[in-house]
C-alpha positions in Angstrom: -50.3 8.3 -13.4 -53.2 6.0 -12.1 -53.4 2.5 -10.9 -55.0 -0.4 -13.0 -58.0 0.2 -11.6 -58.4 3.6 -12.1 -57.7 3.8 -15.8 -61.6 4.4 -16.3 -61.1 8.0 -17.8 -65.1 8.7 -17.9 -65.1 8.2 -14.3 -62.2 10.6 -13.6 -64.1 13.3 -16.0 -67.5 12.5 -14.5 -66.2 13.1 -10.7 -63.8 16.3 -12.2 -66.8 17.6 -12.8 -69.5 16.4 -10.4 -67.4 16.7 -7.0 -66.2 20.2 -7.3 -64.2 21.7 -4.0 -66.3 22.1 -0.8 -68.1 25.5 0.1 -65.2 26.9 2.4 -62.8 26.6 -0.7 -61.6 30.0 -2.5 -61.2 29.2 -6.2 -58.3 31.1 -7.8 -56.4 31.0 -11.1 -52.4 32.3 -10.8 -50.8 33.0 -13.8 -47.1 31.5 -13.8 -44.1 32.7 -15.4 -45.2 32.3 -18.9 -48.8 33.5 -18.8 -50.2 30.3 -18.6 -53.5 30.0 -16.4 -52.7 27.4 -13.4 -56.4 26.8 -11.7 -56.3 26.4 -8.2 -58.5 26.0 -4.9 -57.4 27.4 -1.2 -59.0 26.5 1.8 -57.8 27.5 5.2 -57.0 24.6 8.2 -60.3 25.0 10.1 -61.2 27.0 13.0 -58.6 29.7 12.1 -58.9 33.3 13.6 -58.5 36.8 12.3 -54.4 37.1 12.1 -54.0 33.3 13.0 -51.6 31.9 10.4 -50.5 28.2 9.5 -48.2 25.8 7.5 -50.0 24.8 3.7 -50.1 21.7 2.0 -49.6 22.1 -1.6 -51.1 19.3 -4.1 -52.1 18.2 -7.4 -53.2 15.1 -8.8 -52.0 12.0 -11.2 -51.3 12.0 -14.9 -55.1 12.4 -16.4 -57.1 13.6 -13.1 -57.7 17.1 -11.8 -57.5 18.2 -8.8 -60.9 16.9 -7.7 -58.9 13.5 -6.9 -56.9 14.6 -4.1 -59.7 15.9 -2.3 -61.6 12.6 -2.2 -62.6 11.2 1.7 -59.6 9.2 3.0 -57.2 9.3 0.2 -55.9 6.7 -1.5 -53.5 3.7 0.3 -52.5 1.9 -2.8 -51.6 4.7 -4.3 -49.4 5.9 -0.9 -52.2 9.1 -1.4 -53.2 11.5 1.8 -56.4 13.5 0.9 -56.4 16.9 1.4 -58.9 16.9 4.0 -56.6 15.0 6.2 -54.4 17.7 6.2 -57.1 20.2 6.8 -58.0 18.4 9.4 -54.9 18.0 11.0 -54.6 22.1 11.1 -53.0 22.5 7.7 -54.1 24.8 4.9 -54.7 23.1 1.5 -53.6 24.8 -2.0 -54.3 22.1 -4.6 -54.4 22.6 -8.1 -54.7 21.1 -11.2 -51.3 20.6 -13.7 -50.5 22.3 -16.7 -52.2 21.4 -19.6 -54.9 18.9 -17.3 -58.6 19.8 -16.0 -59.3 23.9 -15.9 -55.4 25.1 -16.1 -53.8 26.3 -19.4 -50.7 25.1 -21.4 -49.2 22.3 -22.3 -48.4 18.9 -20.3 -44.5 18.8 -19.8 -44.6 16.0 -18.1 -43.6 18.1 -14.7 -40.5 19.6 -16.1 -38.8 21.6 -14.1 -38.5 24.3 -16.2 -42.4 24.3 -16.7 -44.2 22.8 -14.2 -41.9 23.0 -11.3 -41.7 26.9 -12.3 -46.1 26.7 -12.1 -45.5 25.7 -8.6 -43.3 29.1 -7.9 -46.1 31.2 -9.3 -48.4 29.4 -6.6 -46.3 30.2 -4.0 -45.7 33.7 -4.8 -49.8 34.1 -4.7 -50.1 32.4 -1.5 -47.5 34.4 0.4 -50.2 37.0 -0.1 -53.0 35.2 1.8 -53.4 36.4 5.5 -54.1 33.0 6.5 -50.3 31.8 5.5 -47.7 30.9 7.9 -44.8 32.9 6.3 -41.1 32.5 6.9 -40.0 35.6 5.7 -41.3 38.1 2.7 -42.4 36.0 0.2 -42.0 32.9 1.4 -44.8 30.9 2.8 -44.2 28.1 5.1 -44.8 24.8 2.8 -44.7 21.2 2.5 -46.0 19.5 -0.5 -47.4 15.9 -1.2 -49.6 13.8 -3.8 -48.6 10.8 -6.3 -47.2 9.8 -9.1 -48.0 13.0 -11.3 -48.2 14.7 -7.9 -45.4 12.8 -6.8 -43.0 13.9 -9.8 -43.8 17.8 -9.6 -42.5 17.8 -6.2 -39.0 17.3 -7.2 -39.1 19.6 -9.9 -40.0 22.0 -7.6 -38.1 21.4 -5.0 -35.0 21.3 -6.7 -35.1 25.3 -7.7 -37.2 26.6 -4.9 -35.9 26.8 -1.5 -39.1 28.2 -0.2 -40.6 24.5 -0.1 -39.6 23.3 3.7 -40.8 19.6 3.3 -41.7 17.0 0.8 -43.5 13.8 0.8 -43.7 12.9 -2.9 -45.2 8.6 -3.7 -44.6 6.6 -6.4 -42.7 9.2 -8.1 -39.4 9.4 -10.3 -36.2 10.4 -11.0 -35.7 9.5 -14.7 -38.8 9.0 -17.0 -36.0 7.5 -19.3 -35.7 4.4 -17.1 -39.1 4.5 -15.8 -41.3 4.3 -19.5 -38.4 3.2 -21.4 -35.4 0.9 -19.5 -32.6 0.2 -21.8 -33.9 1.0 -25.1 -37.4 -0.9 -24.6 -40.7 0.8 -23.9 -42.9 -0.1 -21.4 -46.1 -0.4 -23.7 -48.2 -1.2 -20.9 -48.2 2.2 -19.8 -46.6 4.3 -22.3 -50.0 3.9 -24.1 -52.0 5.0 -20.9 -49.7 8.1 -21.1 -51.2 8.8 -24.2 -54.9 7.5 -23.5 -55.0 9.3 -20.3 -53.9 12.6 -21.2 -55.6 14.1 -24.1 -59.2 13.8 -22.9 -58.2 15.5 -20.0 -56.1 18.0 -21.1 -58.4 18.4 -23.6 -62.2 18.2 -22.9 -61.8 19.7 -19.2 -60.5 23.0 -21.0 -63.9 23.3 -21.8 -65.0 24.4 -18.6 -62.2 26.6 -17.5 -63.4 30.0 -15.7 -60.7 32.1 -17.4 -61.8 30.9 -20.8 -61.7 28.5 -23.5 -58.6 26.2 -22.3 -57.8 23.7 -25.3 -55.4 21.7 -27.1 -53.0 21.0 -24.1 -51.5 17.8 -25.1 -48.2 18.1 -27.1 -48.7 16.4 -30.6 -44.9 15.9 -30.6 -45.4 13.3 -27.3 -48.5 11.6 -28.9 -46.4 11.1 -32.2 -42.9 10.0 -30.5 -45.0 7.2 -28.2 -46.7 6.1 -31.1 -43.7 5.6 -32.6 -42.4 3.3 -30.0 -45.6 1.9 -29.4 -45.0 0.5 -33.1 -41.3 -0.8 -32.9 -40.8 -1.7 -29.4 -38.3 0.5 -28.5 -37.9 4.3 -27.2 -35.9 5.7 -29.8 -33.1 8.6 -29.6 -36.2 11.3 -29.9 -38.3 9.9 -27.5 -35.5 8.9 -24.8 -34.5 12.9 -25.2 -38.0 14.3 -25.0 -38.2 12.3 -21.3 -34.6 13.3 -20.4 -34.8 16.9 -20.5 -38.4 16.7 -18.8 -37.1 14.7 -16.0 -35.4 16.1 -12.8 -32.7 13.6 -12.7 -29.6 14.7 -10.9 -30.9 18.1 -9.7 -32.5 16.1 -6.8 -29.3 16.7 -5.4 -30.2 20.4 -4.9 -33.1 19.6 -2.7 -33.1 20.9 0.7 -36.5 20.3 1.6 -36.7 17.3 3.7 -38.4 14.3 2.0 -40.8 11.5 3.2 -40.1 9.2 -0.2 -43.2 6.4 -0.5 -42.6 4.0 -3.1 -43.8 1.1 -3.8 -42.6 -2.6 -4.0 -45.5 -3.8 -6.7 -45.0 -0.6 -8.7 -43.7 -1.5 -12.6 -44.0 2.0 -13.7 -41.9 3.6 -11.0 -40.2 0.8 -9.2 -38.3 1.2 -6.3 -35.1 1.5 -7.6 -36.0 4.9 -8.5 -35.6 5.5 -5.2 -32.4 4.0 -4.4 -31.7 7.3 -6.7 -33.4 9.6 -4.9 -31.6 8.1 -1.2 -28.3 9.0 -3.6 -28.7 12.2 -4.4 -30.3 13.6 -1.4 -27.7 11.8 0.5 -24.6 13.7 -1.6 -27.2 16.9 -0.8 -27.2 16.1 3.1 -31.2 16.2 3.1 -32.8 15.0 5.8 -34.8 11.8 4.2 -36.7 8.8 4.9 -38.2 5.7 2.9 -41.5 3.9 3.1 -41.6 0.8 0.9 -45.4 -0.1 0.2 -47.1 -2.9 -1.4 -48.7 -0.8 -4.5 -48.7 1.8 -6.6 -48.9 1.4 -10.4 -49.2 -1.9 -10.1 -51.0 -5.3 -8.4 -50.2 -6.4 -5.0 -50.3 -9.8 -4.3 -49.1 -9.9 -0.9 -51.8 -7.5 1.1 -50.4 -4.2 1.6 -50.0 -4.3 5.8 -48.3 -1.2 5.9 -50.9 0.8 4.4 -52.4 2.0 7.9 -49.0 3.8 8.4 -48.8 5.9 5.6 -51.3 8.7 6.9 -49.9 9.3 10.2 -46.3 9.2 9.2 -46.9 11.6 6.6 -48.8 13.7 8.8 -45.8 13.3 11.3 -43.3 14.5 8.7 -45.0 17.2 8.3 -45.2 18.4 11.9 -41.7 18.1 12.2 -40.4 19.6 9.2 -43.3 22.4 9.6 -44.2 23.1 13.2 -40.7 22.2 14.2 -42.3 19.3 16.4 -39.3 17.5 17.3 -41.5 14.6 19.1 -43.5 14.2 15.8 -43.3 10.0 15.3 -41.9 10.3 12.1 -40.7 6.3 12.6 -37.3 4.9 11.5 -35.7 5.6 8.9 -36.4 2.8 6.3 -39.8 0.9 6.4 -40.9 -1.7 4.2 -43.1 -4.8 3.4 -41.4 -7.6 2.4 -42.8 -10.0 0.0 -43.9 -12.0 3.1 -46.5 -9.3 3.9 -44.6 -8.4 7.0 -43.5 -5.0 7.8 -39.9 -4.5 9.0 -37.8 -1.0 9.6 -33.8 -0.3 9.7 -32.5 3.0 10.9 -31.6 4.1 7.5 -31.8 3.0 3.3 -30.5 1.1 1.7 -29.7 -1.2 3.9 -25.9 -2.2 5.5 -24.9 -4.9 2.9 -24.7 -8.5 4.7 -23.8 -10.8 2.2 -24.9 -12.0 -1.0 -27.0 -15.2 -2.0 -25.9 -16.9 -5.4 -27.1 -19.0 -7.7 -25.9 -20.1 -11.4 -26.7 -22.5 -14.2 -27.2 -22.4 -18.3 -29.8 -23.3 -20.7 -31.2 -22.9 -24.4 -33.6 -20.4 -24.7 -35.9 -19.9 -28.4 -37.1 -16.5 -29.1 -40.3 -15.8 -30.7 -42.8 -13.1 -30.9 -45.4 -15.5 -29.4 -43.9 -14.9 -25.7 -45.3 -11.0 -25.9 -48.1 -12.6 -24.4 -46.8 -13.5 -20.9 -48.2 -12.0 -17.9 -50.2 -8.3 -17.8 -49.2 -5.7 -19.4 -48.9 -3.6 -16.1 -46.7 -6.7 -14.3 -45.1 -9.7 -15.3 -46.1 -13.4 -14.8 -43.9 -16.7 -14.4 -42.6 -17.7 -18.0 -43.5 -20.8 -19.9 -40.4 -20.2 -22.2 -37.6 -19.2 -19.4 -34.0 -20.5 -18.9 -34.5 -21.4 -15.4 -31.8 -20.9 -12.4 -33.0 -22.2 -8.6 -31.8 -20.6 -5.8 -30.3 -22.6 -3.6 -31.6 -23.5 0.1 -30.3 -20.8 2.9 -29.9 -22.5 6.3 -31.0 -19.3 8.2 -33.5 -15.9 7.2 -32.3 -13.2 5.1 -33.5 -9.6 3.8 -33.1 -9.4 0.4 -34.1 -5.4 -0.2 -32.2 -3.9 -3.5 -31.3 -4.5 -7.0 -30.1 -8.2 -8.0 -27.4 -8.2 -10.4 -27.5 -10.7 -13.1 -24.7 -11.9 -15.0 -24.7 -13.9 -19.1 -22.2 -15.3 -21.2 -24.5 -15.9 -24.3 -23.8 -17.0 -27.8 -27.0 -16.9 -30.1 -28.7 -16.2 -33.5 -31.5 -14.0 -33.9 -33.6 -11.7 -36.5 -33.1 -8.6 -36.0 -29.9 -9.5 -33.8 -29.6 -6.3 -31.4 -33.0 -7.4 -29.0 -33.6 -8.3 -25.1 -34.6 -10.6 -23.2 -35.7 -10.3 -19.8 -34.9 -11.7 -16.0 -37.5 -11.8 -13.4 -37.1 -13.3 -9.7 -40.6 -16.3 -9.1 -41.8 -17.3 -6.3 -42.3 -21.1 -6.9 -44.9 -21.1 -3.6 -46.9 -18.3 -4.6 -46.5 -19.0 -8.0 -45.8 -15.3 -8.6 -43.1 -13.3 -9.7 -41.5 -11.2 -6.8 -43.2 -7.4 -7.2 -44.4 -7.9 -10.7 -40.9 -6.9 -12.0 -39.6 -7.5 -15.0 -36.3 -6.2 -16.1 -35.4 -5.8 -19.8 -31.3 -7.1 -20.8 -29.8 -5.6 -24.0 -28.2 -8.7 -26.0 -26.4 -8.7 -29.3 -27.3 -12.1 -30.8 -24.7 -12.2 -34.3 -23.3 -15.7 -33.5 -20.8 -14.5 -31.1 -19.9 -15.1 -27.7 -20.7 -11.9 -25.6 -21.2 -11.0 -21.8 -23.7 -8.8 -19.9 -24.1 -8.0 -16.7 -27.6 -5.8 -15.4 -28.6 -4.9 -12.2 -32.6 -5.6 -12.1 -35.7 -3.6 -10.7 -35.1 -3.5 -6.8 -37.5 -5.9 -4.5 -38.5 -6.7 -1.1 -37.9 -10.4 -0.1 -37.6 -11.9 2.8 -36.0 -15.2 2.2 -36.1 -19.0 4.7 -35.2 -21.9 5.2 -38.3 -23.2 3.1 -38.3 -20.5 0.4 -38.4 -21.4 -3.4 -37.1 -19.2 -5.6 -36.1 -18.9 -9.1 -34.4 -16.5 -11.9 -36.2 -16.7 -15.0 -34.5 -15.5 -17.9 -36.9 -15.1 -20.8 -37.4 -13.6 -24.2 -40.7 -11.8 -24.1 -42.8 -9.9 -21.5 -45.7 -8.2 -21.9 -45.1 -5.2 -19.7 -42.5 -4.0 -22.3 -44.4 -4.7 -25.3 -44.0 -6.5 -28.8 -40.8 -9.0 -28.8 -39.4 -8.4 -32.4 -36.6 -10.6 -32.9 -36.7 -14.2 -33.8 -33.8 -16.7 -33.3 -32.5 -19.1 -30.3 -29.9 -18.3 -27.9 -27.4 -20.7 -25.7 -26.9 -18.7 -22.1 -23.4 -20.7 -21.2 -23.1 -19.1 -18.0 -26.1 -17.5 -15.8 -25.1 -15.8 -12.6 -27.2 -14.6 -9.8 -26.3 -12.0 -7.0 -29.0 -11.3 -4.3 -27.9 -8.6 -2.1 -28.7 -9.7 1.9 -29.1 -6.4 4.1 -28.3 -6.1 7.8 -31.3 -4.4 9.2 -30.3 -4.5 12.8 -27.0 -3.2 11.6 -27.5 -0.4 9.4 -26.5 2.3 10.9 -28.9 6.1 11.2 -27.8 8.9 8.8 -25.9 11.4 10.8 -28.1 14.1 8.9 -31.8 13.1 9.9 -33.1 13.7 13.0 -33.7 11.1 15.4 -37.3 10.8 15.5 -39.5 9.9 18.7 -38.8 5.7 19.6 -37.7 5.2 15.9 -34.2 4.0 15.2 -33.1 0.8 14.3 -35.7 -1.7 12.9 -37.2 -4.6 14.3 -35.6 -6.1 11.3 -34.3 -9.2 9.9 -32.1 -11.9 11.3 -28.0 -12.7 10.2 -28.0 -12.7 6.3 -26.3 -15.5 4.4 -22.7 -15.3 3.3 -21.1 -13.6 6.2 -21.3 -9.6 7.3 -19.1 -6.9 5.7 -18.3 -3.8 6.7 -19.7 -1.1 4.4 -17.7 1.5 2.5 -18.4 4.7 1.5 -18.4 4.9 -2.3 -15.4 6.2 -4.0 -14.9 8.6 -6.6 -12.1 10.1 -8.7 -12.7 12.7 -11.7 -10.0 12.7 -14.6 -9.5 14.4 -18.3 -10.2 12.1 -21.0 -8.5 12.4 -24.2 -10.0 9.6 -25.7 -10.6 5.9 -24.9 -9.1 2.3 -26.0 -11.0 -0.1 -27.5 -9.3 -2.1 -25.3 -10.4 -0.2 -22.1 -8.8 1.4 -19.0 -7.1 -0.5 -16.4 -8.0 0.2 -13.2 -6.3 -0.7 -9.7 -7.7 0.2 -6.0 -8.0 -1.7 -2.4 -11.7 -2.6 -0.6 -12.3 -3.2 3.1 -12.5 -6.4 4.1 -11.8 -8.4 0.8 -15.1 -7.4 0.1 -16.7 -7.1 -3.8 -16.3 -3.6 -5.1 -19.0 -2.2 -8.1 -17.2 0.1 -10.6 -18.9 2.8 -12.9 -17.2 4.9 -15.1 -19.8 8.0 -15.7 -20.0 11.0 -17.5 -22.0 14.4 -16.5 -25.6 14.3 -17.7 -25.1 17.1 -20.2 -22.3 15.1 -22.3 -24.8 12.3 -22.1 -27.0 14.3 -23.4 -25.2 16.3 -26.3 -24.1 12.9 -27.4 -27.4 10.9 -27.4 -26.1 8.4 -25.1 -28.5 6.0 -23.6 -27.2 6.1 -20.3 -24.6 8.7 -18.6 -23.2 5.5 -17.4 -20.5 4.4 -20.1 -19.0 1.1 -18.2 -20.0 -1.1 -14.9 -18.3 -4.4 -13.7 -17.9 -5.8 -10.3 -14.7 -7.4 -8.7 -15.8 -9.9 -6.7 -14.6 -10.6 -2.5 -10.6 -11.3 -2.5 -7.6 -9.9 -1.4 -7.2 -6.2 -0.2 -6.3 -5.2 -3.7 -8.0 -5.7 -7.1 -7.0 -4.3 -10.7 -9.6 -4.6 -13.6 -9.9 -3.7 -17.1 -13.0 -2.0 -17.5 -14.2 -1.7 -21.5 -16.4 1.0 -22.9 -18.3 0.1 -25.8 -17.2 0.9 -29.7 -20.1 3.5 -30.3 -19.2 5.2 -27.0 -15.4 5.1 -27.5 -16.2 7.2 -31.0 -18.9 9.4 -29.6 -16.5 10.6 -27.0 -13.1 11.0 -29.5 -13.2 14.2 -29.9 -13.9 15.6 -26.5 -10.8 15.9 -25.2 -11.4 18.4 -22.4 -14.7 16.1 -21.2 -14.7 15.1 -17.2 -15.0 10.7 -16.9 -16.0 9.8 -13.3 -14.6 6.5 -12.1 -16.7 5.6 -8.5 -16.3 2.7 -6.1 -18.6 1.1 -3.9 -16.0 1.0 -1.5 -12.5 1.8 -0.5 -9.9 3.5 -2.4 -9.8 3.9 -6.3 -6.5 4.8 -8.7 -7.9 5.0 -12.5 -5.1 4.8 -15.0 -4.4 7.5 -17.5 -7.5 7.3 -20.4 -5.2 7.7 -23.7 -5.5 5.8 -26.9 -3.2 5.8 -30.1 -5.0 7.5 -33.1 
């Protein structure tokens, strides 16, 4: 998908069709599994001699563009974007293409499924295993690394994760679940769920036009355009929609990617924010993939604090690929985590996330009305400081502190309200820059019938870099308009609103055993002691166990933690269960014990509709995971 400032589809058709590949490119169309037409130009790094072979860059473009775009002269920085003459010029051969269903290729947009899309890029590389001018690694399988954003970005994983041929990756602002990323908890993100739409049907539409294998036409799915429509009208991604974008999104199998993988997201993005890749860290972690992570200031989004790492992202790409590629061990690759803070200062850490450090709290209360009329708060691509907000300060720190993850924020509420299942939303402001802290908004499931009810959510991950003189503030409010039309009406009383902002260790953090140790990187000119004391960090926890069936009551759950520190708890089922039951989430339950004693013992509650969904699967697998030290779930039984 495309940045606010290039949602100008007539531009993006006129330069498809008036900047066409240079001379030296070879214009191909591969058919892939299913007979679909995948239109396609290869060019050859320069200077290359008869029987000289090397590495190629595979790329296509965002949601709407051809491939056209990722040949333009310098790339695109806010976008975290290498053109394809970079790599050229760098000695790399170029294959880029343009998407199923979009410019001159046949089919229709699945939204870089793996099944369809990530299968188009197989096809491609069976072709160019053929060409004398590619590096191979064996029969059939070229030496490869892939890049490009968002759209270009996504197709990488889907790739990836059932093609071992692909030897490096270096995908920007892309995703792991299109569920969260269009549709967090139930709400859509109308702001761009209606680009989706917008975007993609003149392109996948009129460019068919033009195709050299023929009449190419009708490559939108009605069945997309009708379900976002839908949503478009009542707010909310419904059960059809929310399962169209889960079986289209590559989720978990990121964890079967080998392919070594440059992740650039970035901070400003409200599309794909950068807790999609806290995901992607996960799973490639579990997958012992060599990774690192570039946090920019962009993406599909505004940034407000000048994007000063910008200048890095072409030569550490570049880098990754001459590591991963030509094996060039001395390839400055940098540390493993870099990132601009909301400061516009670039720091680094050995690895991400970073070693936790702390926490910074804050709490308070307030009365909060809901109206439709607060819809209109902020941009419809990033949120805005509230008028109507329930407003908790954060208090003073005596020393400087790295603030880079997810918040957690904690309500006891009690509140009327028409319809009563609705949202409201938290968002971190920067009372200085009167701005809220990377545009994010994060969306918080209430049930407003007149009773007393808690909720705990872990927001949309930022970069801050938090002083002595810093001004900061939770906002919790009952409209935003990057999620669209607020339905409800009523007023609720938030009793208790609590504030965790997790403080890394930069210095501290420790490299992943798995990546190698690139040329002068290592640990990052980083960030100074963090407020509330250091902790030492645990590896996460998890024990499987048969679930007959739950109580309403929930499970009680014992286990020790390091240090007295706080422990998170999740009970989760496998994706597929979550999927053959139409569950939101394949998270069923998640509570946090906060620092104490060596032990802790919680009851952890699964909700009613859950409890039923799942009373009948007697054989299903629950996973019960800790942040940290040692976990003993109690026997899941319940009395019919």
């Amino acid at each position: 998908m495309l940045p606010p400032r290039r949602l100008l589809l007539p531009a993006v058709l006129a330069a498809a069709l008036a900047a066409p590949a240079t001379a030296a490119a070879e214009h191909v169309t591969v058919r892939s599994f299913d007979g679909t037409a995948i239109d396609a130009d290869f060019q050859p790094a320069p200077g290359l001699k008869p029987g000289q072979r090397a590495p190629t860059i595979v790329m296509t473009h965002g949601f709407g563009a051809t491939r056209e775009t990722v040949d333009l002269p310098g790339g695109a920085s806010a976008l975290g974007q290498v053109g394809a003459s970079a790599f050229r010029a760098h000695g790399y051969n170029t294959l880029t293409f343009d998407s199923r269903g979009f410019g001159r290729s046949g089919g229709e947009v699945q939204l870089d499924s793996p099944d369809f899309e990530g299968r188009d890029v197989s096809a491609l590389l069976d072709w160019l295993a053929g060409r004398p001018e590619a590096q191979l690694d064996g029969a059939g399988d070229p030496r490869v690394g892939m890049h490009g954003a968002s759209y270009g970005g996504g197709v990488q994983w889907a790739a990836a994760s059932r093609d071992r041929r692909i030897d490096a990756l270096a995908p920007a602002i892309s995703w792991t679940s299109l569920v969260q990323a269009l549709g967090r908890d139930g709400r859509l993100k109308l702001g761009w769920g209606l680009p989706l739409v917008g975007l993609g049907i003149p392109s996948s539409t009129a460019l068919g036009v033009f195709a050299p294998q023929g009449l190419e036409l009708g490559g939108f799915p009605l069945e997309l355009t009708s379900l976002a429509l839908q949503a478009a009208v009542t707010g909310r991604s419904g059960p059809a929609l929310t399962g169209y974008l889960r079986a289209r999104s590559t989720g978990d199998a990121i964890a079967n990617v080998r392919a070594p993988s440059l992740i650039l997201q970035g901070t400003a993005d409200t599309l794909f924010s950068p807790s999609q890749s806290l995901d992607m860290r996960r799973l490639l972690r579990t997958a012992r993939t060599p990774t690192k992570v570039l946090w920019f200031c962009g993406g599909h989004g505004v940034c407000r604090t000048g994007n000063a790492i910008g200048d890095r992202i072409e030569p550490r790409v570049l880098a990754w690929m001459d590591r991963w590629l030509r094996g060039d061990r001395g390839a400055d690759v940098g540390p493993g985590f870099e990132w601009v803070a909301d400061d516009g200062k670039v720091r680094s850490a050995a690895d991400f996330p970073l070693r936790r450090a702390g926490t910074i709290t804050a709490s308070g209360s307030g009365s909060l009305p809901i109206t439709p009329l607060s819809t209109v708060q902020g941009l419809v691509i990033a949120a805005a400081p509230a008028v109507n907000a329930v407003a908790v300060d954060v208090p003073r720190q005596d020393g400087e502190a790295d603030v880079v993850g997810e918040p957690v924020v904690r309500l006891r509420y009690r509140g009327t309200a028409v319809p009563g299942d609705t949202h409201l939303y938290a968002q971190l402001v920067d009372r200085d820059r009167g701005v809220v802290v990377g545009n994010q908004a994060t969306p918080i499931p209430v049930t407003l019938d007149g009773q007393e009810h808690e909720v705990e959510t872990r927001l949309e991950a930022v970069a801050m870099r938090v002083t002595p003189s810093s001004r900061y503030r939770l906002q919790i409010t009952d409209g935003s308009n990057v999620y669209g039309l607020t339905l409800s009406a009523g007023a609720v009383d938030l009793r208790d609103v609590r504030l965790e902002l997790p403080v890394g260790d930069a210095a501290g953090t420790p490299a992943d055993a798995d990546a190698v140790a690139p040329a002068g990187g290592g640990g990052g000119a980083g960030a100074g002691a963090g407020a509330g004391g250091a902790a030492a960090a645990g590896k996460a926890t998890t024990r499987r166990l048969r679930l007959s069936a739950l109580r309403r009551s929930g499970v009680r759950i014992r286990g020790t933690r390091p240090g007295g520190k706080a422990v998170r708890v999740r009970l989760t089922v496998r994706p597929s269960v979550a999927r053959s039951l139409r569950l939101r989430s394949r998270t069923l339950a998640t509570t946090t014990i906060r620092r104490g004693t060596p032990t802790w013992s919680r009851t952890v509650r699964v909700p009613v509709k859950v409890t039923k969904a799942l009373r009948r699967r007697a054989k299903t697998s629950v996973a019960v995971t800790v942040s940290s030290g040692t976990v003993t779930p109690g026997r899941l039984v319940v009395r019919r």
